[in-house]
Coordinates of C-alpha atoms in Angstrom, one line a residue:
Chain N
M3 CA 0.0 0.0 0.1
V4 CA 2.7 2.4 0.8
R5 CA 4.7 1.6 -2.2
N6 CA 1.6 2.0 -4.3
I7 CA 1.2 5.7 -3.3
S8 CA 4.7 6.4 -3.8
F9 CA 4.7 5.1 -7.0
M10 CA 1.8 7.1 -7.8
S11 CA 3.4 10.1 -6.2
R12 CA 6.2 9.5 -8.5
T13 CA 4.6 9.3 -11.4
A14 CA 2.6 12.6 -10.8
D15 CA 5.8 14.0 -10.3
V16 CA 7.6 13.1 -13.6
M17 CA 4.2 14.1 -15.4
I18 CA 4.4 17.6 -13.6
I19 CA 8.1 18.3 -14.4
A20 CA 7.4 17.0 -18.2
I21 CA 4.6 19.6 -18.3
L22 CA 6.8 22.2 -16.9
V23 CA 9.9 21.6 -19.0
I24 CA 7.5 21.4 -21.9
S25 CA 5.6 24.9 -21.3
S26 CA 9.0 26.6 -20.8
L27 CA 10.4 25.5 -24.2
L28 CA 7.2 26.5 -25.7
C29 CA 7.7 30.1 -24.1
I30 CA 11.3 30.4 -25.1
F31 CA 11.4 28.7 -28.5
P32 CA 9.7 31.4 -30.5
I33 CA 12.9 33.7 -29.3
W34 CA 15.5 30.9 -29.9
Y35 CA 14.2 30.2 -33.3
T36 CA 14.1 34.2 -34.2
I37 CA 17.8 34.2 -33.2
A38 CA 18.4 31.1 -35.1
V39 CA 17.4 32.9 -38.0
S40 CA 18.8 36.1 -37.4
F41 CA 22.3 34.3 -38.0
S42 CA 21.4 32.0 -40.8
D43 CA 21.9 32.2 -44.6
K44 CA 19.0 34.0 -46.6
S45 CA 18.3 31.1 -48.7
A46 CA 18.3 28.6 -45.9
V47 CA 15.6 31.1 -44.5
A48 CA 13.6 31.1 -47.4
G49 CA 13.9 27.5 -48.4
G50 CA 12.4 26.8 -44.6
M51 CA 15.5 24.7 -43.7
V52 CA 15.7 26.7 -40.0
S53 CA 14.3 25.5 -37.1
L54 CA 16.3 25.1 -33.7
W55 CA 19.7 25.8 -35.1
P56 CA 21.4 28.2 -37.5
V57 CA 21.9 27.3 -40.7
D58 CA 25.2 28.0 -42.9
F59 CA 25.9 30.4 -40.0
T60 CA 26.6 34.2 -41.2
L61 CA 27.0 37.7 -39.7
S62 CA 25.7 39.2 -42.7
S63 CA 22.6 40.7 -41.2
Y64 CA 24.1 42.0 -38.4
K65 CA 26.8 43.3 -40.6
K66 CA 24.0 44.9 -42.7
I67 CA 22.7 46.5 -39.9
L68 CA 25.6 48.4 -38.9
Q69 CA 25.4 49.9 -42.0
E70 CA 21.9 51.4 -41.5
Q71 CA 22.0 54.7 -39.9
A72 CA 18.2 54.8 -39.4
F73 CA 18.4 52.0 -37.0
F74 CA 21.2 53.6 -34.6
T75 CA 19.5 56.7 -34.6
A76 CA 16.5 55.1 -33.3
F77 CA 18.3 52.9 -31.0
G78 CA 19.6 56.3 -29.5
V79 CA 16.5 57.8 -29.2
S80 CA 15.5 55.1 -27.3
L81 CA 18.1 55.2 -25.3
K82 CA 17.8 58.5 -24.4
R83 CA 14.1 58.2 -23.8
V84 CA 14.6 55.2 -21.0
F85 CA 17.4 57.2 -19.2
L86 CA 15.1 60.7 -18.8
G87 CA 12.1 58.8 -18.8
G88 CA 13.6 56.5 -16.2
I89 CA 15.2 59.2 -14.2
I90 CA 12.0 61.3 -14.1
N91 CA 9.8 58.6 -13.0
F92 CA 11.8 57.6 -10.2
V93 CA 12.3 60.9 -8.5
V94 CA 8.3 62.2 -8.9
C95 CA 7.5 58.5 -7.7
A96 CA 9.5 58.9 -4.9
M97 CA 9.1 62.4 -4.0
M98 CA 5.0 61.3 -4.2
A99 CA 4.9 58.3 -2.4
Y100 CA 6.6 59.7 0.9
P101 CA 3.9 62.1 1.7
L102 CA 1.0 60.1 0.5
S103 CA 2.4 56.9 2.9
R104 CA 1.6 59.4 5.7
T105 CA -1.4 58.9 7.6
P106 CA -4.3 61.7 7.3
K107 CA -3.3 62.4 11.1
Q108 CA 0.2 63.4 10.1
F109 CA -0.9 65.1 6.8
R110 CA -4.8 65.9 6.5
P111 CA -4.8 66.2 2.6
R112 CA -3.1 63.0 1.9
N113 CA -6.6 61.2 1.0
V114 CA -7.8 63.9 -1.3
Y115 CA -4.5 63.8 -3.3
M116 CA -4.6 60.1 -3.0
W117 CA -8.0 60.1 -4.9
F118 CA -7.0 62.4 -7.4
I119 CA -4.1 60.5 -8.6
V120 CA -6.3 57.2 -8.5
F121 CA -9.0 59.3 -10.7
T122 CA -6.2 60.1 -13.4
M123 CA -5.4 56.3 -13.2
L124 CA -8.9 55.2 -13.9
F125 CA -10.5 57.5 -16.3
S126 CA -8.8 59.3 -19.5
G127 CA -10.3 61.8 -22.0
G128 CA -9.0 59.2 -24.7
L129 CA -6.8 58.7 -27.6
I130 CA -8.1 61.8 -29.7
P131 CA -7.8 64.7 -27.0
W132 CA -4.7 63.4 -25.5
F133 CA -3.3 63.7 -29.0
V134 CA -4.9 67.1 -29.5
T135 CA -3.6 68.3 -26.1
I136 CA 0.2 67.1 -26.8
K137 CA 0.3 69.0 -30.0
S138 CA -1.2 72.3 -28.5
Y139 CA 1.7 72.0 -26.2
G140 CA 4.1 72.0 -28.8
L141 CA 5.8 68.7 -27.8
L142 CA 5.4 67.2 -31.1
D143 CA 8.7 65.9 -32.6
T144 CA 10.6 66.5 -29.3
I145 CA 12.0 63.8 -27.0
W146 CA 9.9 65.4 -24.3
A147 CA 6.7 64.1 -25.8
L148 CA 7.7 60.6 -25.0
V149 CA 9.0 61.5 -21.7
L150 CA 6.6 63.6 -20.2
P151 CA 2.7 62.4 -20.6
S152 CA 4.4 59.2 -18.8
A153 CA 6.0 61.1 -16.1
V154 CA 4.1 60.3 -13.1
P155 CA 3.6 55.9 -13.0
V156 CA 0.4 56.3 -10.9
F157 CA 0.7 52.5 -10.3
N158 CA 4.3 52.4 -9.2
V159 CA 3.6 55.2 -7.0
I160 CA 0.8 53.3 -5.0
L161 CA 3.0 50.1 -5.0
L162 CA 5.7 52.5 -3.5
V163 CA 3.1 53.9 -0.7
N164 CA 2.2 50.4 0.1
Y165 CA 5.5 49.6 1.0
F166 CA 6.4 52.8 2.7
R167 CA 3.3 52.0 5.0
S168 CA 4.8 48.8 5.9
I169 CA 7.8 50.1 7.4
P170 CA 7.7 50.3 11.2
K171 CA 6.3 53.7 12.5
D172 CA 9.3 53.5 15.2
M173 CA 11.6 54.2 12.3
D174 CA 9.9 57.2 12.0
E175 CA 9.6 58.3 15.3
A176 CA 13.2 57.7 15.9
G177 CA 13.6 59.7 13.2
M178 CA 11.7 62.8 14.5
M179 CA 13.1 62.8 17.9
D180 CA 16.8 63.4 16.2
G181 CA 15.5 66.0 14.5
A182 CA 14.7 64.7 10.8
G183 CA 12.8 66.9 8.4
P184 CA 10.5 64.8 6.0
W185 CA 13.3 65.3 2.9
Y186 CA 15.7 63.7 5.3
M187 CA 13.6 60.8 6.5
L188 CA 12.6 60.4 2.7
L189 CA 16.5 60.4 1.4
K190 CA 18.1 58.8 4.3
I191 CA 15.7 56.2 5.5
Y192 CA 12.6 55.4 3.5
L193 CA 14.8 55.0 0.0
P194 CA 17.4 53.0 1.4
L195 CA 15.0 50.8 3.2
S196 CA 12.8 50.1 -0.1
V197 CA 15.4 48.9 -2.4
P198 CA 13.4 45.7 -3.7
V199 CA 10.6 47.8 -4.7
L200 CA 12.6 50.5 -6.0
A201 CA 14.4 48.0 -8.2
T202 CA 11.2 46.5 -9.2
I203 CA 9.3 49.8 -10.2
T204 CA 12.4 51.0 -12.2
L205 CA 12.2 47.9 -14.1
F206 CA 8.7 48.4 -15.0
S207 CA 9.1 51.9 -16.0
I208 CA 12.6 51.4 -17.7
V209 CA 10.5 48.2 -19.7
G210 CA 7.6 50.4 -20.2
H211 CA 9.8 52.9 -21.8
W212 CA 11.8 50.7 -24.0
N213 CA 8.9 48.8 -25.6
S214 CA 6.4 51.8 -26.2
F215 CA 5.8 52.5 -29.8
F216 CA 2.7 53.7 -30.2
D217 CA 3.4 57.0 -28.7
G218 CA 6.4 57.5 -31.1
L219 CA 4.1 56.4 -34.1
I220 CA 1.7 59.3 -33.4
L221 CA 3.8 62.0 -31.8
M222 CA 6.6 62.0 -34.3
N223 CA 6.1 62.9 -37.9
K224 CA 10.0 62.4 -38.8
Q225 CA 11.4 59.1 -38.8
E226 CA 14.8 60.3 -37.4
H227 CA 12.4 60.9 -34.0
Y228 CA 11.4 57.5 -33.9
P229 CA 12.4 55.2 -30.9
L230 CA 13.5 51.8 -31.8
Q231 CA 10.1 49.7 -31.2
T232 CA 8.3 52.5 -33.5
Y233 CA 11.1 51.9 -36.1
I234 CA 10.9 48.0 -35.8
Q235 CA 7.2 48.6 -36.0
Q236 CA 7.1 50.5 -39.1
L237 CA 9.5 48.3 -40.8
V238 CA 9.0 44.9 -39.5
V239 CA 5.0 44.5 -38.6
Q240 CA 3.3 47.3 -40.3
I241 CA 3.5 46.3 -44.1
N242 CA 0.6 47.9 -45.6
T243 CA -1.6 44.9 -46.9
D244 CA -4.5 47.3 -47.7
N245 CA -6.5 46.1 -51.1
M246 CA -3.6 42.9 -51.1
T247 CA -4.7 39.7 -52.6
T248 CA -3.7 36.6 -51.1
E249 CA -1.1 36.1 -53.9
E250 CA 0.2 39.1 -53.5
L251 CA 0.8 39.0 -49.6
R252 CA 2.5 35.5 -50.2
Q253 CA 4.9 37.0 -52.8
M254 CA 5.5 40.1 -50.4
A255 CA 6.2 37.5 -47.7
Q256 CA 8.7 35.7 -49.7
L257 CA 10.5 39.5 -51.0
S258 CA 11.0 40.5 -47.2
N259 CA 14.5 40.1 -45.7
K260 CA 13.6 37.5 -42.8
T261 CA 17.0 37.3 -41.6
L262 CA 17.6 41.0 -41.4
N263 CA 14.6 41.3 -39.4
A264 CA 15.0 38.8 -37.0
A265 CA 18.5 40.5 -36.4
K266 CA 16.6 43.8 -35.9
I267 CA 14.4 41.9 -33.7
V268 CA 17.0 40.4 -31.8
I269 CA 19.2 43.6 -31.4
S270 CA 16.4 45.5 -29.8
M271 CA 15.7 42.2 -27.5
L272 CA 19.0 42.2 -26.3
P273 CA 18.9 44.8 -23.6
I274 CA 15.6 43.6 -21.8
L275 CA 17.6 40.0 -22.4
V276 CA 20.6 41.3 -20.3
V277 CA 19.0 43.1 -17.8
Y278 CA 16.0 41.0 -16.5
P279 CA 18.0 38.2 -15.0
F280 CA 19.4 40.6 -12.5
L281 CA 16.2 42.1 -11.7
Q282 CA 14.0 39.3 -11.5
R283 CA 15.0 38.4 -8.0
F284 CA 13.7 42.0 -6.6
F285 CA 10.6 42.0 -8.7
I286 CA 8.8 38.8 -7.8
H287 CA 9.3 39.9 -4.0
G288 CA 8.7 43.7 -5.2
I289 CA 5.2 42.9 -6.7
M290 CA 4.1 40.6 -3.8
L291 CA 4.4 43.0 -1.2
G292 CA 2.8 45.8 -3.3
S293 CA -0.3 44.0 -4.5
V294 CA -1.3 41.1 -2.1
K295 CA -1.6 42.6 1.7
E296 CA -3.8 41.9 4.5
Chain B
M2 CA -6.3 70.1 16.5
K3 CA -2.4 70.2 16.6
K4 CA -0.8 71.9 13.6
Q5 CA 0.8 69.8 10.9
P6 CA 4.3 70.6 11.1
F7 CA 5.8 69.3 7.8
A8 CA 2.6 69.6 5.5
L9 CA 4.3 72.7 3.2
H10 CA 7.2 69.9 2.9
Y11 CA 4.6 67.3 1.6
H12 CA 2.7 69.6 -0.3
L13 CA 5.8 70.5 -2.2
M14 CA 6.8 66.9 -2.9
L15 CA 3.7 66.2 -4.4
L16 CA 3.9 69.2 -6.4
P17 CA 5.9 68.1 -9.5
G18 CA 4.0 64.8 -10.1
I19 CA 0.3 66.8 -9.0
A20 CA 1.3 69.3 -11.9
L21 CA 2.2 66.9 -14.5
L22 CA -1.0 65.0 -14.1
I23 CA -3.3 67.9 -14.7
L24 CA -1.0 68.7 -17.4
F25 CA -1.3 65.5 -19.2
S26 CA -4.4 63.9 -17.5
I27 CA -6.8 66.4 -16.4
V28 CA -6.5 68.7 -19.3
P29 CA -7.0 66.0 -21.8
M30 CA -10.3 65.5 -20.4
F31 CA -11.8 68.7 -21.2
G32 CA -10.9 67.6 -24.7
I33 CA -13.9 65.3 -24.7
T34 CA -16.1 68.3 -25.6
I35 CA -14.5 67.0 -29.2
A36 CA -16.9 64.5 -29.1
F37 CA -19.7 67.2 -29.3
Q38 CA -18.5 69.0 -31.9
N39 CA -18.0 68.8 -35.6
F40 CA -13.8 69.1 -34.8
K41 CA -11.6 71.1 -36.9
P42 CA -8.1 70.9 -36.0
G43 CA -7.4 74.2 -37.4
L44 CA -10.2 76.1 -35.6
G45 CA -9.5 74.3 -32.2
F46 CA -11.7 73.6 -29.1
W47 CA -13.4 77.0 -28.9
R48 CA -14.0 77.7 -32.4
S49 CA -15.5 74.2 -34.2
E50 CA -19.1 73.8 -34.4
W51 CA -21.0 72.5 -31.7
V52 CA -23.5 69.4 -33.0
G53 CA -24.9 68.2 -29.8
L54 CA -25.4 64.1 -29.9
D55 CA -24.4 63.9 -33.6
N56 CA -21.5 61.9 -33.3
F57 CA -23.3 59.5 -30.9
R58 CA -26.1 58.9 -33.2
Y59 CA -24.2 58.4 -36.0
L60 CA -22.1 56.0 -34.1
F61 CA -25.1 53.9 -33.2
E62 CA -26.0 53.8 -37.1
L63 CA -22.7 52.6 -38.4
P64 CA -22.6 49.0 -39.1
D65 CA -19.2 49.0 -37.7
S66 CA -19.8 49.9 -34.5
R67 CA -21.8 46.8 -33.2
T68 CA -19.2 44.6 -35.0
I69 CA -16.2 46.6 -32.9
F70 CA -18.1 46.3 -29.4
F71 CA -18.6 42.4 -29.7
N72 CA -14.9 41.9 -30.7
T73 CA -13.8 43.9 -27.9
I74 CA -16.0 42.2 -25.2
Y75 CA -15.6 38.5 -27.1
I76 CA -11.8 38.7 -27.1
A77 CA -11.3 40.6 -23.6
V78 CA -13.7 37.9 -21.7
L79 CA -11.9 35.0 -23.6
K80 CA -8.7 36.6 -22.7
I81 CA -9.6 37.0 -18.8
L82 CA -11.0 33.5 -18.8
A83 CA -7.9 32.0 -19.9
G84 CA -5.5 34.3 -18.1
L85 CA -7.3 33.6 -14.7
G86 CA -7.6 29.7 -15.2
V87 CA -4.3 29.0 -17.1
P88 CA -1.6 30.9 -14.4
V89 CA -3.7 28.9 -11.5
F90 CA -3.0 25.4 -12.8
F91 CA 0.8 26.5 -13.5
A92 CA 1.0 27.8 -10.3
L93 CA -0.3 24.3 -8.5
L94 CA 2.2 22.6 -10.7
L95 CA 5.3 24.4 -9.9
N96 CA 4.3 24.5 -6.4
E97 CA 4.7 20.7 -6.4
V98 CA 8.1 20.8 -7.5
R99 CA 10.8 20.4 -4.7
S100 CA 14.1 21.4 -6.1
V101 CA 14.6 25.1 -5.8
L102 CA 16.9 25.4 -8.9
F103 CA 14.4 23.9 -11.1
K104 CA 11.6 26.0 -9.9
R105 CA 13.7 29.1 -10.5
S106 CA 15.0 27.9 -13.6
V107 CA 11.3 27.6 -15.0
Q108 CA 10.0 30.9 -13.5
T109 CA 13.0 32.8 -15.0
I110 CA 12.0 31.4 -18.1
V111 CA 8.1 32.1 -18.2
Y112 CA 8.2 35.3 -16.8
L113 CA 10.5 36.6 -19.9
P114 CA 7.9 37.0 -22.7
H115 CA 6.1 39.7 -20.2
F116 CA 9.1 42.1 -20.6
L117 CA 9.2 41.8 -24.5
S118 CA 6.9 44.3 -26.5
W119 CA 4.1 43.4 -28.6
V120 CA 6.1 44.7 -31.6
I121 CA 8.7 42.1 -31.2
L122 CA 6.6 39.7 -30.2
A123 CA 4.1 40.2 -33.6
G124 CA 7.3 40.1 -35.5
I125 CA 8.2 37.0 -34.1
I126 CA 4.9 35.4 -34.4
S127 CA 4.2 36.6 -37.6
D128 CA 6.9 35.1 -39.3
L129 CA 6.0 31.8 -37.2
L130 CA 2.8 31.9 -38.6
S131 CA 3.3 33.6 -42.3
M132 CA 2.5 31.2 -45.4
D133 CA 6.2 30.2 -45.4
G134 CA 6.9 30.2 -41.7
L135 CA 7.8 27.3 -39.4
M136 CA 3.8 26.5 -38.4
N137 CA 2.9 26.2 -42.3
Q138 CA 6.0 23.9 -42.9
I139 CA 5.1 21.6 -39.8
L140 CA 1.5 21.5 -41.3
G141 CA 2.9 20.5 -44.4
W142 CA 4.8 17.5 -43.1
L143 CA 1.8 16.2 -41.9
G144 CA 0.1 17.0 -45.4
I145 CA -2.0 20.0 -44.6
E146 CA -2.5 22.8 -47.1
P147 CA -0.8 26.4 -45.6
I148 CA -3.3 28.3 -43.6
M149 CA -2.9 31.7 -43.6
F150 CA -3.3 32.3 -40.1
L151 CA -3.2 36.3 -39.8
G152 CA -5.4 36.8 -42.7
S153 CA -8.1 34.5 -41.6
N154 CA -11.1 35.6 -39.5
Q155 CA -11.6 32.1 -38.5
W156 CA -8.2 31.9 -37.0
F157 CA -7.7 35.2 -35.7
P158 CA -9.2 35.8 -32.3
G159 CA -7.8 32.6 -31.2
I160 CA -4.7 33.4 -32.2
I161 CA -5.0 36.7 -30.2
V162 CA -6.2 34.7 -27.1
V163 CA -3.4 32.2 -27.2
S164 CA -0.4 34.6 -28.0
D165 CA -1.7 36.6 -25.1
V166 CA -1.8 33.6 -22.7
W167 CA 1.7 32.6 -23.8
K168 CA 2.9 35.9 -23.0
E169 CA 1.2 36.5 -19.6
F170 CA 0.7 33.1 -18.0
G171 CA 4.6 33.1 -16.5
F172 CA 4.0 36.5 -14.9
G173 CA 0.4 36.2 -13.6
T174 CA 1.5 33.0 -11.7
I175 CA 3.8 35.3 -9.2
V176 CA 0.4 36.4 -7.4
Y177 CA -0.8 32.7 -7.1
L178 CA 2.7 31.4 -5.9
A179 CA 2.7 34.3 -3.3
A180 CA -0.7 32.9 -1.9
L181 CA 0.7 29.3 -2.0
T182 CA 3.6 30.1 -0.1
G183 CA 1.3 31.4 2.6
I184 CA -0.5 28.3 3.3
N185 CA 0.4 26.9 6.7
P186 CA 2.8 24.0 6.3
A187 CA 1.1 22.4 9.2
L188 CA -2.1 21.7 7.7
Y189 CA -0.4 19.4 4.9
E190 CA 1.7 18.0 7.7
A191 CA -1.7 17.0 9.7
A192 CA -3.3 16.1 6.4
A193 CA -0.1 13.7 5.8
I194 CA -0.7 12.1 9.0
D195 CA -4.6 11.6 8.7
G196 CA -3.5 9.7 5.2
A197 CA -4.9 12.4 2.7
S198 CA -3.4 11.6 -0.8
R199 CA -1.9 14.5 -2.7
L200 CA -4.8 15.1 -4.6
Q201 CA -7.0 14.8 -1.5
Q202 CA -4.4 17.5 0.0
L203 CA -4.8 19.5 -3.3
R204 CA -8.8 19.5 -2.7
Y205 CA -9.0 20.0 0.8
I206 CA -6.2 22.5 1.4
T207 CA -4.4 24.3 -1.5
L208 CA -7.7 25.1 -3.5
P209 CA -9.5 26.4 -0.7
S210 CA -6.7 28.3 0.3
L211 CA -6.3 29.8 -3.0
K212 CA -9.9 30.6 -3.6
P213 CA -10.0 34.4 -2.3
T214 CA -6.8 35.2 -4.5
I215 CA -9.0 33.7 -7.5
I216 CA -12.1 35.4 -6.6
L217 CA -10.3 38.6 -5.9
L218 CA -8.0 38.7 -9.3
A219 CA -11.5 37.7 -11.2
T220 CA -13.5 40.6 -9.5
L221 CA -10.8 42.9 -10.7
S222 CA -10.7 41.8 -14.3
L223 CA -14.0 42.9 -14.7
G224 CA -13.2 46.2 -15.2
N225 CA -10.9 45.1 -18.2
V226 CA -13.9 44.0 -20.1
L227 CA -13.4 46.8 -22.7
N228 CA -9.6 46.3 -23.0
A229 CA -8.7 43.7 -25.4
G230 CA -5.5 44.9 -25.9
F231 CA -4.5 47.9 -28.3
D232 CA -0.7 46.9 -28.6
Q233 CA -1.3 43.0 -29.4
I234 CA -3.9 43.5 -32.0
F235 CA -2.5 46.3 -33.6
N236 CA 0.6 44.6 -34.5
L237 CA -0.8 41.6 -35.3
Y238 CA -4.0 42.5 -37.6
N239 CA -4.6 43.7 -41.4
P240 CA -7.8 44.7 -43.2
L241 CA -8.4 41.0 -44.1
V242 CA -9.1 40.5 -40.3
Y243 CA -10.8 43.5 -39.5
D244 CA -14.1 41.3 -39.1
S245 CA -12.8 39.3 -36.3
G246 CA -10.2 41.7 -34.8
D247 CA -11.2 45.0 -34.9
I248 CA -11.8 46.7 -31.3
I249 CA -12.6 50.1 -29.8
D250 CA -9.0 51.2 -29.4
T251 CA -7.9 50.2 -32.8
Y252 CA -11.0 51.5 -34.6
V253 CA -10.7 55.1 -32.8
Y254 CA -6.9 55.0 -34.2
R255 CA -8.2 54.4 -37.6
A256 CA -11.1 56.2 -37.7
G257 CA -9.6 59.1 -35.5
L258 CA -6.2 59.7 -36.8
L259 CA -5.8 58.1 -40.3
Q260 CA -9.3 59.1 -41.6
V261 CA -9.4 62.6 -39.3
Q262 CA -12.7 62.0 -38.1
Y263 CA -11.9 63.5 -34.8
G264 CA -15.6 63.8 -33.2
L265 CA -16.5 60.6 -33.9
A266 CA -13.5 58.6 -32.7
T267 CA -13.6 60.9 -29.6
A268 CA -17.3 59.9 -28.9
V269 CA -16.1 56.4 -29.5
G270 CA -13.5 56.8 -26.9
L271 CA -15.4 58.6 -24.4
L272 CA -18.1 56.0 -24.8
K273 CA -15.4 53.4 -23.8
S274 CA -13.9 55.6 -21.1
V275 CA -16.9 55.8 -19.2
I276 CA -18.1 52.4 -19.5
S277 CA -14.8 51.4 -18.3
F278 CA -14.9 54.1 -15.4
V279 CA -18.0 52.5 -14.1
L280 CA -17.2 48.8 -14.2
I281 CA -13.7 49.2 -12.7
I282 CA -15.8 51.4 -9.6
L283 CA -18.0 48.3 -9.4
S284 CA -15.6 45.8 -9.6
Y285 CA -13.3 47.6 -7.0
V286 CA -16.3 48.0 -4.7
M287 CA -17.4 44.3 -5.0
A288 CA -13.4 43.2 -4.2
S289 CA -13.6 45.5 -1.4
K290 CA -16.9 44.0 -0.6
F291 CA -16.0 40.2 -0.6
A292 CA -12.2 40.2 -0.7
N293 CA -11.9 42.8 1.6
Y294 CA -9.4 44.1 -1.0
R295 CA -8.0 47.9 -0.8
I296 CA -6.0 49.7 -3.4
F297 CA -4.2 51.9 -0.8

């Protein structure tokens, strides 16, 4: 009987591990495939010979990208955007979270502010009014159009507020006794105690800036102002298929340079693939603390 | 009442964020007047002609609007259901694994697609699903004629839902794993001593402990019924699949910014914002009532 249970249990274990391994492979496979394509020879890809491993390994796609000025311009815009946007998000978020983490007793208008920022998160004017407003500020075709409209990451502010509130009140009292003002408390006590959450929200804001394409598409008129994702979107994804027959679509698919596109996709994933493993251990912790609470 | 000594500093700390929110969130809200105007960009808010509810009337007469509302809700509901179920199942499986190293490796891999943009993933997916892509090659070996996946109204909604699950299920498991680690291990020990099998432990301990979290996330997802995922659909669709894939947000983009029907597009957007707002409030009220959830 005892042996029977452990046998059942072992079969279950094997099945569970098999399912987990297969789903992990399914998650990684499309990305892996694209990397393989990017290192393969053009004709091998067109002939459908590439699946798991590069065929006729070559760096020619990557060499070709080196000659494309537009790609590097877009890459530069994205870097600038991530840098500026990341810093602005961080500073604004930290400065807002501290007062909002005070109790109404310590800071009476706290709840008014809180409802205000939650309202802006829940309700919006919609795409057209948003576009018209930014246009009327004269921000079109400037880097500020990509950075300022999303300068206040309300969701991140709430994560940080919730974390700050979980810091023991004794900290506060001890600081106040020693005569620390609010700025000192924020910079020297609260921020250093919040590294996991700060890492999480910084990851979110950096990834958000790196990944967004839509604002670049509608707020930038000139291609040299496009961030990388918008550039890729225009090049790889958005093919104008209006009024195209099936046959024409098929021909176009054949003409498009799959290896070059794959290489561009790989390069634009690269920063995330590099940063992600280092921040991963923080964000699980950070999200759990901010979202699920008693 | 005691004077609040630091209030001025607190206001100062909040100033930059509040100012930016007013400029980029509140001011655009006044722009919803465009929905009641025959808006001409050259004339601006103040001089464009007022037309009352004409844009809304026109909207309800359009044959398209029925389709886009149906598509939006249909795709969003399927996504919500799959997005609730798959992560629970996956978290339960992961929870049964004892090797920490294995567990962590699986987690690292399945969280990854969440951090890649839909632009990149759409590039990859449309390559895999193209007429001469890998998927059709595999079908070819099985003797099946190539299918134009992304040009077929039959396949498109399914592809949208499956690819969304593929991207997000790993990330969705985080919350459930957190709930699972919160279960008191003594419960399992007691159950094991009483001779409960693993399946019985799952049924009588694990699932009941997960129930509040599942209910909470299900309730909160109600607010998303009109969000079928702009980035994803925008990057994967084409005119061939407008009938099955066009959603409110993609329609607003095309009508508004491409065809310059500002009034109509704003009316559609306003309708969506108002309904979503009501749904979100409703879901938060329900979440706080049934699951004791607060945003802050």
